[in-house]
mmCIF file of C-alpha atoms in Angstrom:
data_model
loop_
_atom_site.group_PDB
_atom_site.id
_atom_site.type_symbol
_atom_site.label_atom_id
_atom_site.label_comp_id
_atom_site.label_asym_id
_atom_site.label_seq_id
_atom_site.Cartn_x
_atom_site.Cartn_y
_atom_site.Cartn_z
ATOM 1 C CA MET A 1 -17.170 -60.344 -64.006
ATOM 2 C CA GLY A 2 -13.864 -58.668 -62.472
ATOM 3 C CA THR A 3 -13.343 -55.572 -61.078
ATOM 4 C CA SER A 4 -9.267 -54.660 -60.855
ATOM 5 C CA VAL A 5 -8.715 -53.087 -57.727
ATOM 6 C CA THR A 6 -6.766 -49.663 -58.519
ATOM 7 C CA PRO A 7 -3.232 -49.240 -55.407
ATOM 8 C CA VAL A 8 -3.451 -46.630 -52.922
ATOM 9 C CA GLN A 9 -0.352 -44.277 -53.549
ATOM 10 C CA GLU A 10 0.365 -43.501 -50.183
ATOM 11 C CA PRO A 11 1.663 -39.842 -49.241
ATOM 12 C CA ALA A 12 4.932 -38.675 -49.397
ATOM 13 C CA THR A 13 5.848 -38.855 -46.258
ATOM 14 C CA LEU A 14 9.296 -37.269 -44.442
ATOM 15 C CA ASN A 15 10.758 -40.271 -43.739
ATOM 16 C CA GLY A 16 9.572 -41.775 -46.864
ATOM 17 C CA LYS A 17 7.921 -45.375 -45.092
ATOM 18 C CA GLY A 18 4.873 -44.005 -45.056
ATOM 19 C CA ASN A 19 4.944 -43.359 -41.240
ATOM 20 C CA GLY A 20 5.214 -39.295 -40.816
ATOM 21 C CA PRO A 21 3.954 -35.408 -42.301
ATOM 22 C CA ALA A 22 4.252 -34.971 -45.512
ATOM 23 C CA VAL A 23 6.799 -33.228 -46.433
ATOM 24 C CA ASN A 24 6.271 -29.565 -48.837
ATOM 25 C CA ALA A 25 6.945 -29.720 -52.550
ATOM 26 C CA ASP A 26 9.069 -27.692 -53.083
ATOM 27 C CA PRO A 27 12.494 -27.777 -50.305
ATOM 28 C CA LYS A 28 13.521 -24.158 -50.821
ATOM 29 C CA ARG A 29 9.301 -23.176 -49.339
ATOM 30 C CA HIS A 30 10.396 -25.226 -46.812
ATOM 31 C CA GLY A 31 14.083 -24.451 -45.030
ATOM 32 C CA ARG A 32 12.268 -20.280 -45.248
ATOM 33 C CA HIS A 33 9.929 -21.826 -42.503
ATOM 34 C CA LEU A 34 12.413 -24.437 -40.827
ATOM 35 C CA LEU A 35 14.582 -21.198 -40.416
ATOM 36 C CA SER A 36 11.650 -18.420 -39.349
ATOM 37 C CA ASN A 37 11.153 -21.400 -36.960
ATOM 38 C CA ASN A 38 14.392 -21.955 -35.518
ATOM 39 C CA LEU A 39 14.459 -17.685 -35.451
ATOM 40 C CA PHE A 40 11.512 -17.100 -34.091
ATOM 41 C CA THR A 41 12.863 -19.710 -30.587
ATOM 42 C CA ILE A 42 15.922 -17.962 -31.002
ATOM 43 C CA TYR A 43 14.138 -14.397 -30.691
ATOM 44 C CA SER A 44 11.810 -16.311 -27.654
ATOM 45 C CA THR A 45 14.122 -17.484 -25.719
ATOM 46 C CA PHE A 46 16.224 -14.519 -26.927
ATOM 47 C CA SER A 47 13.544 -12.178 -24.986
ATOM 48 C CA ILE A 48 12.893 -14.411 -21.739
ATOM 49 C CA LEU A 49 16.178 -14.340 -20.306
ATOM 50 C CA ALA A 50 16.491 -11.209 -20.954
ATOM 51 C CA LEU A 51 13.612 -10.418 -18.938
ATOM 52 C CA CYS A 52 14.298 -13.159 -16.426
ATOM 53 C CA LEU A 53 17.677 -10.786 -16.244
ATOM 54 C CA VAL A 54 15.961 -7.145 -16.374
ATOM 55 C CA LEU A 55 14.038 -9.300 -13.208
ATOM 56 C CA GLY A 56 17.038 -11.013 -11.177
ATOM 57 C CA LEU A 57 18.798 -7.109 -12.279
ATOM 58 C CA VAL A 58 16.291 -5.150 -9.712
ATOM 59 C CA ILE A 59 15.731 -7.256 -6.968
ATOM 60 C CA LEU A 60 19.171 -7.584 -6.965
ATOM 61 C CA PHE A 61 20.224 -4.148 -6.718
ATOM 62 C CA ILE A 62 17.601 -3.713 -4.446
ATOM 63 C CA GLY A 63 17.519 -6.270 -2.310
ATOM 64 C CA LYS A 64 21.365 -5.915 -1.784
ATOM 65 C CA THR A 65 20.680 -1.771 -0.973
ATOM 66 C CA ALA A 66 18.035 -2.599 1.853
ATOM 67 C CA LEU A 67 19.178 -5.605 3.813
ATOM 68 C CA LEU A 68 22.490 -3.052 4.591
ATOM 69 C CA LEU A 69 19.616 -1.084 6.385
ATOM 70 C CA PHE A 70 20.506 -4.054 9.137
ATOM 71 C CA GLY A 71 23.988 -3.875 9.709
ATOM 72 C CA GLN A 72 23.529 0.147 10.827
ATOM 73 C CA ILE A 73 19.198 -0.954 12.769
ATOM 74 C CA SER A 74 18.197 -3.215 13.591
ATOM 75 C CA PRO A 75 14.812 -5.817 11.639
ATOM 76 C CA ALA A 76 12.811 -4.759 14.579
ATOM 77 C CA ASP A 77 13.470 -0.855 15.678
ATOM 78 C CA PHE A 78 12.185 -0.970 11.169
ATOM 79 C CA PHE A 79 9.769 -3.507 11.176
ATOM 80 C CA PHE A 80 8.481 -2.729 14.788
ATOM 81 C CA SER A 81 8.612 0.602 15.936
ATOM 82 C CA PHE A 82 6.692 4.028 14.601
ATOM 83 C CA ASN A 83 9.047 6.251 15.399
ATOM 84 C CA TRP A 84 10.070 7.827 11.749
ATOM 85 C CA THR A 85 12.977 10.365 11.813
ATOM 86 C CA PRO A 86 15.430 10.834 9.662
ATOM 87 C CA GLU A 87 17.672 12.772 11.620
ATOM 88 C CA GLU A 88 17.562 11.523 14.773
ATOM 89 C CA ASP A 89 18.726 8.391 12.962
ATOM 90 C CA ALA A 90 15.352 6.850 13.854
ATOM 91 C CA PHE A 91 13.800 4.709 10.857
ATOM 92 C CA GLY A 92 10.763 3.198 12.138
ATOM 93 C CA ALA A 93 8.494 1.816 9.627
ATOM 94 C CA ALA A 94 5.473 0.454 11.735
ATOM 95 C CA ALA A 95 3.367 3.177 10.270
ATOM 96 C CA PHE A 96 4.089 3.583 6.841
ATOM 97 C CA ILE A 97 3.005 -0.377 6.540
ATOM 98 C CA VAL A 98 0.067 -0.253 8.888
ATOM 99 C CA ASN A 99 -1.328 2.930 6.598
ATOM 100 C CA THR A 100 -0.144 0.849 3.225
ATOM 101 C CA LEU A 101 -1.670 -2.367 4.475
ATOM 102 C CA SER A 102 -5.326 -0.142 5.997
ATOM 103 C CA LEU A 103 -5.362 1.464 2.646
ATOM 104 C CA THR A 104 -5.515 -1.213 0.984
ATOM 105 C CA ALA A 105 -8.528 -2.346 3.178
ATOM 106 C CA LEU A 106 -10.455 0.733 2.912
ATOM 107 C CA THR A 107 -9.966 0.202 -0.759
ATOM 108 C CA LEU A 108 -11.460 -3.141 -1.318
ATOM 109 C CA LEU A 109 -14.259 -2.332 1.195
ATOM 110 C CA ILE A 110 -15.068 0.490 -1.051
ATOM 111 C CA ALA A 111 -14.280 -0.851 -4.156
ATOM 112 C CA VAL A 112 -14.994 -4.597 -4.263
ATOM 113 C CA PRO A 113 -18.729 -4.624 -3.615
ATOM 114 C CA VAL A 114 -19.000 -1.900 -6.720
ATOM 115 C CA SER A 115 -17.232 -3.773 -8.736
ATOM 116 C CA VAL A 116 -18.932 -7.356 -8.634
ATOM 117 C CA GLY A 117 -22.353 -5.560 -8.760
ATOM 118 C CA MET A 118 -21.181 -4.271 -11.473
ATOM 119 C CA ALA A 119 -19.695 -6.985 -13.350
ATOM 120 C CA VAL A 120 -22.668 -9.240 -12.593
ATOM 121 C CA LEU A 121 -25.323 -6.583 -13.911
ATOM 122 C CA CYS A 122 -22.883 -7.218 -17.017
ATOM 123 C CA ALA A 123 -22.839 -9.845 -17.595
ATOM 124 C CA GLU A 124 -26.683 -11.752 -16.992
ATOM 125 C CA ILE A 125 -28.856 -8.215 -16.223
ATOM 126 C CA ALA A 126 -28.310 -5.577 -18.176
ATOM 127 C CA PRO A 127 -29.862 -5.668 -22.163
ATOM 128 C CA ARG A 128 -27.281 -6.109 -25.149
ATOM 129 C CA TRP A 129 -26.910 -2.375 -25.926
ATOM 130 C CA MET A 130 -26.573 -2.019 -22.579
ATOM 131 C CA LYS A 131 -23.342 -4.451 -22.117
ATOM 132 C CA THR A 132 -22.044 -3.165 -25.225
ATOM 133 C CA PHE A 133 -22.052 0.902 -23.599
ATOM 134 C CA ILE A 134 -20.336 -0.113 -20.270
ATOM 135 C CA ARG A 135 -17.960 -2.717 -21.065
ATOM 136 C CA PRO A 136 -16.534 -0.269 -23.223
ATOM 137 C CA VAL A 137 -15.985 2.598 -20.631
ATOM 138 C CA LEU A 138 -14.227 0.144 -17.741
ATOM 139 C CA ASP A 139 -11.875 -0.607 -20.903
ATOM 140 C CA LEU A 140 -10.873 3.377 -20.850
ATOM 141 C CA LEU A 141 -11.071 3.724 -18.100
ATOM 142 C CA VAL A 142 -7.982 1.297 -17.413
ATOM 143 C CA GLY A 143 -6.186 2.929 -19.470
ATOM 144 C CA ILE A 144 -6.264 6.419 -17.765
ATOM 145 C CA PRO A 145 -3.035 7.555 -16.199
ATOM 146 C CA SER A 146 -2.948 7.454 -12.157
ATOM 147 C CA ILE A 147 -2.226 11.111 -12.185
ATOM 148 C CA VAL A 148 -5.881 12.242 -13.047
ATOM 149 C CA TYR A 149 -6.798 9.941 -10.670
ATOM 150 C CA GLY A 150 -4.954 12.282 -8.660
ATOM 151 C CA TYR A 151 -5.456 15.207 -9.578
ATOM 152 C CA LEU A 152 -9.222 14.673 -9.794
ATOM 153 C CA GLY A 153 -9.217 13.870 -6.208
ATOM 154 C CA LEU A 154 -7.068 17.289 -5.787
ATOM 155 C CA THR A 155 -9.067 19.379 -7.600
ATOM 156 C CA VAL A 156 -12.598 18.173 -6.772
ATOM 157 C CA LEU A 157 -12.627 15.434 -3.977
ATOM 158 C CA LEU A 158 -10.578 17.071 -1.223
ATOM 159 C CA PRO A 159 -12.996 20.012 -1.744
ATOM 160 C CA PHE A 160 -16.360 17.913 -1.679
ATOM 161 C CA LEU A 161 -14.413 16.236 1.823
ATOM 162 C CA ARG A 162 -13.618 19.253 3.534
ATOM 163 C CA ARG A 163 -17.699 20.580 3.408
ATOM 164 C CA ILE A 164 -19.221 18.110 4.766
ATOM 165 C CA SER A 165 -16.701 17.318 7.185
ATOM 166 C CA GLY A 166 -15.744 20.311 8.601
ATOM 167 C CA GLU A 167 -12.327 19.457 8.675
ATOM 168 C CA SER A 168 -10.039 21.776 7.432
ATOM 169 C CA LEU A 169 -6.997 19.892 4.849
ATOM 170 C CA GLY A 170 -9.393 16.650 4.311
ATOM 171 C CA ASP A 171 -6.291 14.381 3.057
ATOM 172 C CA GLY A 172 -5.849 11.926 4.926
ATOM 173 C CA LEU A 173 -7.286 7.796 3.959
ATOM 174 C CA LEU A 174 -10.152 8.674 2.822
ATOM 175 C CA ALA A 175 -9.964 10.635 0.049
ATOM 176 C CA ALA A 176 -6.987 8.495 -0.542
ATOM 177 C CA ALA A 177 -8.484 5.400 -0.379
ATOM 178 C CA LEU A 178 -12.011 7.101 -2.528
ATOM 179 C CA VAL A 179 -9.347 8.165 -5.538
ATOM 180 C CA LEU A 180 -7.735 4.139 -5.517
ATOM 181 C CA ALA A 181 -11.432 2.927 -5.626
ATOM 182 C CA ILE A 182 -11.444 4.424 -8.857
ATOM 183 C CA MET A 183 -8.900 3.452 -10.552
ATOM 184 C CA VAL A 184 -10.072 -0.505 -9.741
ATOM 185 C CA LEU A 185 -13.157 -0.949 -10.092
ATOM 186 C CA PRO A 186 -12.288 -1.226 -13.299
ATOM 187 C CA THR A 187 -10.387 -3.874 -13.624
ATOM 188 C CA ILE A 188 -12.029 -5.895 -10.555
ATOM 189 C CA CYS A 189 -15.686 -5.310 -12.739
ATOM 190 C CA ARG A 190 -14.146 -6.156 -16.006
ATOM 191 C CA ILE A 191 -12.339 -9.017 -14.974
ATOM 192 C CA SER A 192 -15.147 -10.117 -12.673
ATOM 193 C CA ASP A 193 -17.295 -10.040 -15.807
ATOM 194 C CA ASP A 194 -15.216 -12.674 -17.363
ATOM 195 C CA ALA A 195 -14.877 -15.013 -14.554
ATOM 196 C CA ILE A 196 -19.362 -14.865 -14.087
ATOM 197 C CA VAL A 197 -19.557 -15.135 -18.467
ATOM 198 C CA SER A 198 -17.149 -19.146 -17.798
ATOM 199 C CA VAL A 199 -20.101 -20.107 -15.787
ATOM 200 C CA PRO A 200 -21.193 -22.619 -17.707
ATOM 201 C CA ARG A 201 -24.962 -22.005 -19.120
ATOM 202 C CA LYS A 202 -25.836 -25.674 -17.700
ATOM 203 C CA TYR A 203 -25.210 -24.521 -14.573
ATOM 204 C CA ARG A 204 -27.786 -21.699 -14.869
ATOM 205 C CA ASP A 205 -30.477 -23.958 -16.867
ATOM 206 C CA ALA A 206 -30.356 -26.460 -13.455
ATOM 207 C CA ALA A 207 -31.187 -24.331 -11.593
ATOM 208 C CA TYR A 208 -33.525 -22.349 -13.460
ATOM 209 C CA ALA A 209 -35.421 -26.198 -14.250
ATOM 210 C CA LEU A 210 -35.659 -26.323 -10.645
ATOM 211 C CA GLY A 211 -37.891 -23.518 -9.841
ATOM 212 C CA SER A 212 -35.070 -21.249 -8.613
ATOM 213 C CA THR A 213 -35.871 -17.020 -9.015
ATOM 214 C CA ARG A 214 -33.198 -14.770 -10.868
ATOM 215 C CA LEU A 215 -31.505 -13.586 -7.972
ATOM 216 C CA GLN A 216 -31.695 -17.383 -6.753
ATOM 217 C CA VAL A 217 -29.413 -18.578 -9.560
ATOM 218 C CA ILE A 218 -26.223 -15.500 -9.381
ATOM 219 C CA MET A 219 -26.322 -15.849 -5.805
ATOM 220 C CA ARG A 220 -25.969 -19.332 -4.787
ATOM 221 C CA VAL A 221 -25.472 -20.805 -8.638
ATOM 222 C CA VAL A 222 -22.596 -18.442 -10.393
ATOM 223 C CA LEU A 223 -21.339 -16.141 -8.512
ATOM 224 C CA PRO A 224 -19.763 -19.774 -6.780
ATOM 225 C CA ALA A 225 -18.619 -20.880 -9.515
ATOM 226 C CA SER A 226 -16.752 -18.082 -10.371
ATOM 227 C CA SER A 227 -15.926 -17.628 -6.656
ATOM 228 C CA ARG A 228 -12.144 -18.245 -7.970
ATOM 229 C CA GLY A 229 -11.455 -15.606 -10.465
ATOM 230 C CA ILE A 230 -13.878 -12.826 -8.590
ATOM 231 C CA LEU A 231 -10.463 -13.337 -6.584
ATOM 232 C CA SER A 232 -7.982 -12.962 -8.524
ATOM 233 C CA ALA A 233 -9.414 -9.808 -9.488
ATOM 234 C CA VAL A 234 -9.467 -8.383 -5.733
ATOM 235 C CA ILE A 235 -5.759 -9.750 -6.200
ATOM 236 C CA LEU A 236 -5.193 -8.085 -8.827
ATOM 237 C CA GLY A 237 -6.424 -4.201 -7.554
ATOM 238 C CA MET A 238 -5.422 -4.988 -4.199
ATOM 239 C CA THR A 239 -1.977 -5.360 -5.840
ATOM 240 C CA ARG A 240 -3.436 -1.874 -8.181
ATOM 241 C CA ALA A 241 -4.143 -0.133 -5.073
ATOM 242 C CA VAL A 242 -0.541 -1.147 -3.200
ATOM 243 C CA GLY A 243 1.716 0.167 -5.842
ATOM 244 C CA GLU A 244 -0.288 3.098 -6.784
ATOM 245 C CA THR A 245 2.390 6.624 -5.679
ATOM 246 C CA MET A 246 0.870 9.330 -8.309
ATOM 247 C CA ALA A 247 -2.099 9.900 -7.176
ATOM 248 C CA VAL A 248 -1.795 8.147 -3.305
ATOM 249 C CA VAL A 249 0.114 11.367 -3.353
ATOM 250 C CA MET A 250 -1.842 14.108 -4.240
ATOM 251 C CA VAL A 251 -4.336 13.752 -1.633
ATOM 252 C CA ILE A 252 -3.100 12.016 1.825
ATOM 253 C CA GLY A 253 -1.036 14.893 2.906
ATOM 254 C CA ASN A 254 2.652 13.217 2.441
ATOM 255 C CA THR A 255 3.207 13.473 6.991
ATOM 256 C CA PRO A 256 5.544 10.379 8.544
ATOM 257 C CA GLN A 257 2.808 9.080 11.122
ATOM 258 C CA LEU A 258 0.141 7.207 12.300
ATOM 259 C CA ALA A 259 -3.323 7.974 10.081
ATOM 260 C CA LYS A 260 -4.671 8.723 13.291
ATOM 261 C CA SER A 261 -8.495 9.203 11.626
ATOM 262 C CA LEU A 262 -9.503 8.955 8.409
ATOM 263 C CA PHE A 263 -9.179 13.239 7.904
ATOM 264 C CA ALA A 264 -5.556 13.219 9.167
ATOM 265 C CA PRO A 265 -2.437 13.706 6.972
ATOM 266 C CA THR A 266 -0.601 10.487 6.558
ATOM 267 C CA SER A 267 2.221 8.192 4.627
ATOM 268 C CA VAL A 268 1.917 4.830 3.078
ATOM 269 C CA LEU A 269 5.319 2.986 1.789
ATOM 270 C CA THR A 270 4.666 4.857 -2.107
ATOM 271 C CA SER A 271 4.320 8.430 -0.282
ATOM 272 C CA ASN A 272 7.048 8.127 1.580
ATOM 273 C CA ILE A 273 9.745 6.908 -1.182
ATOM 274 C CA VAL A 274 8.939 9.242 -3.674
ATOM 275 C CA MET A 275 8.433 12.041 -1.004
ATOM 276 C CA GLN A 276 12.161 11.335 -0.158
ATOM 277 C CA ILE A 277 13.957 9.644 -2.540
ATOM 278 C CA SER A 278 14.980 13.267 -3.567
ATOM 279 C CA ASN A 279 16.440 14.513 -0.763
ATOM 280 C CA VAL A 280 19.150 11.726 0.374
ATOM 281 C CA GLU A 281 22.137 10.689 -0.256
ATOM 282 C CA PHE A 282 22.337 6.886 -1.215
ATOM 283 C CA ASP A 283 25.461 5.700 1.044
ATOM 284 C CA SER A 284 22.928 6.483 3.906
ATOM 285 C CA THR A 285 20.616 4.978 6.402
ATOM 286 C CA TRP A 286 18.070 7.127 5.004
ATOM 287 C CA ASN A 287 18.471 5.729 1.749
ATOM 288 C CA TYR A 288 18.782 1.841 2.420
ATOM 289 C CA ALA A 289 15.881 2.167 4.765
ATOM 290 C CA LEU A 290 13.896 4.027 1.971
ATOM 291 C CA HIS A 291 14.851 1.237 -0.554
ATOM 292 C CA MET A 292 14.246 -1.426 1.650
ATOM 293 C CA MET A 293 10.640 0.044 1.471
ATOM 294 C CA ALA A 294 10.617 -0.574 -1.973
ATOM 295 C CA PHE A 295 11.463 -3.833 -1.321
ATOM 296 C CA LEU A 296 8.868 -4.561 0.810
ATOM 297 C CA LEU A 297 6.573 -3.947 -1.847
ATOM 298 C CA LEU A 298 8.677 -6.006 -4.237
ATOM 299 C CA LEU A 299 7.960 -8.776 -2.453
ATOM 300 C CA ILE A 300 4.065 -8.531 -1.870
ATOM 301 C CA SER A 301 3.127 -7.537 -5.434
ATOM 302 C CA PHE A 302 5.082 -11.084 -6.137
ATOM 303 C CA VAL A 303 3.309 -13.132 -3.567
ATOM 304 C CA MET A 304 0.211 -11.790 -4.923
ATOM 305 C CA ILE A 305 0.905 -12.620 -8.841
ATOM 306 C CA LEU A 306 2.002 -15.609 -6.612
ATOM 307 C CA VAL A 307 -1.532 -16.606 -5.052
ATOM 308 C CA ILE A 308 -3.056 -15.424 -8.403
ATOM 309 C CA ARG A 309 -1.102 -18.098 -10.859
ATOM 310 C CA ILE A 310 -1.958 -21.124 -8.137
ATOM 311 C CA LEU A 311 -5.643 -20.063 -8.275
ATOM 312 C CA GLY A 312 -5.436 -20.367 -11.731
ATOM 313 C CA ARG A 313 -4.374 -22.970 -11.822
ATOM 314 C CA THR A 314 -6.813 -24.412 -9.671
ATOM 315 C CA ARG A 315 -9.165 -23.259 -11.107
ATOM 316 C CA GLY A 316 -8.532 -24.593 -14.512
ATOM 317 C CA LYS A 317 -7.773 -27.964 -13.119
ATOM 318 C CA ASN A 318 -11.383 -27.799 -11.472
ATOM 319 C CA ALA A 319 -12.892 -26.547 -15.213
#
């Protein structure tokens, strides 16, 4: 008894030969989809070009104005002199640069151990109910305006530092570093938490199978495996610490001098710019010097963002 074979009909395709994507049955709907895709492509391209244009104009304006400084004074006088006396045409920014680096280092020294410890707690140790409480709180802290942190530092932290140190003011690097540490702690903690959670479960299981304790697994397996993500979090926190202005202005003392102690009023690049920019003429060496400080901050931010991108790509290749 013979059997009949029903021929299989190939689906309709874009080129009619059976080797392309199927054509939408409704030509009008297909045309609308094509139009929306084209409009989205045009919109995305325009947005990217607009963003690049704005960024380029910012770099051009700040950089061009900043470089005018070296027509008035030498780069060595600006970068290596500690004498900042604009009334006497002395524009040495070394004190502000050193203070900025010192403040950033002190901030990270305070914030990083606490942030990484909290990240380990959230990712590896805390019960579920505690995680669901801590993580939203950290997200909330990230969104608080910096001036609120500065006000709390001014009204709560400075009086406390005066009492425990015996200093008459309390303004200085320590107060600014404590405020900045509280500000960057949620950022470093949340990104580090994500990096730790992303470590494959099989790494932990293999370590436990070899008889490791929880502490050994965390210290010898989890933290090394997530180190690049944690480093990216630290650099991102450092970027915020370097560029923060309002909170620092309210607690650092705003005195243009090199910090001789943790409680001595001083100033950093950002605070010096915001305190003096409104008092200078545009076509003046003083203004050019402030623009050069802003240009330095811009370069520091670019370098840190570039490092984060490189670390992210390296981590992706090693995953």
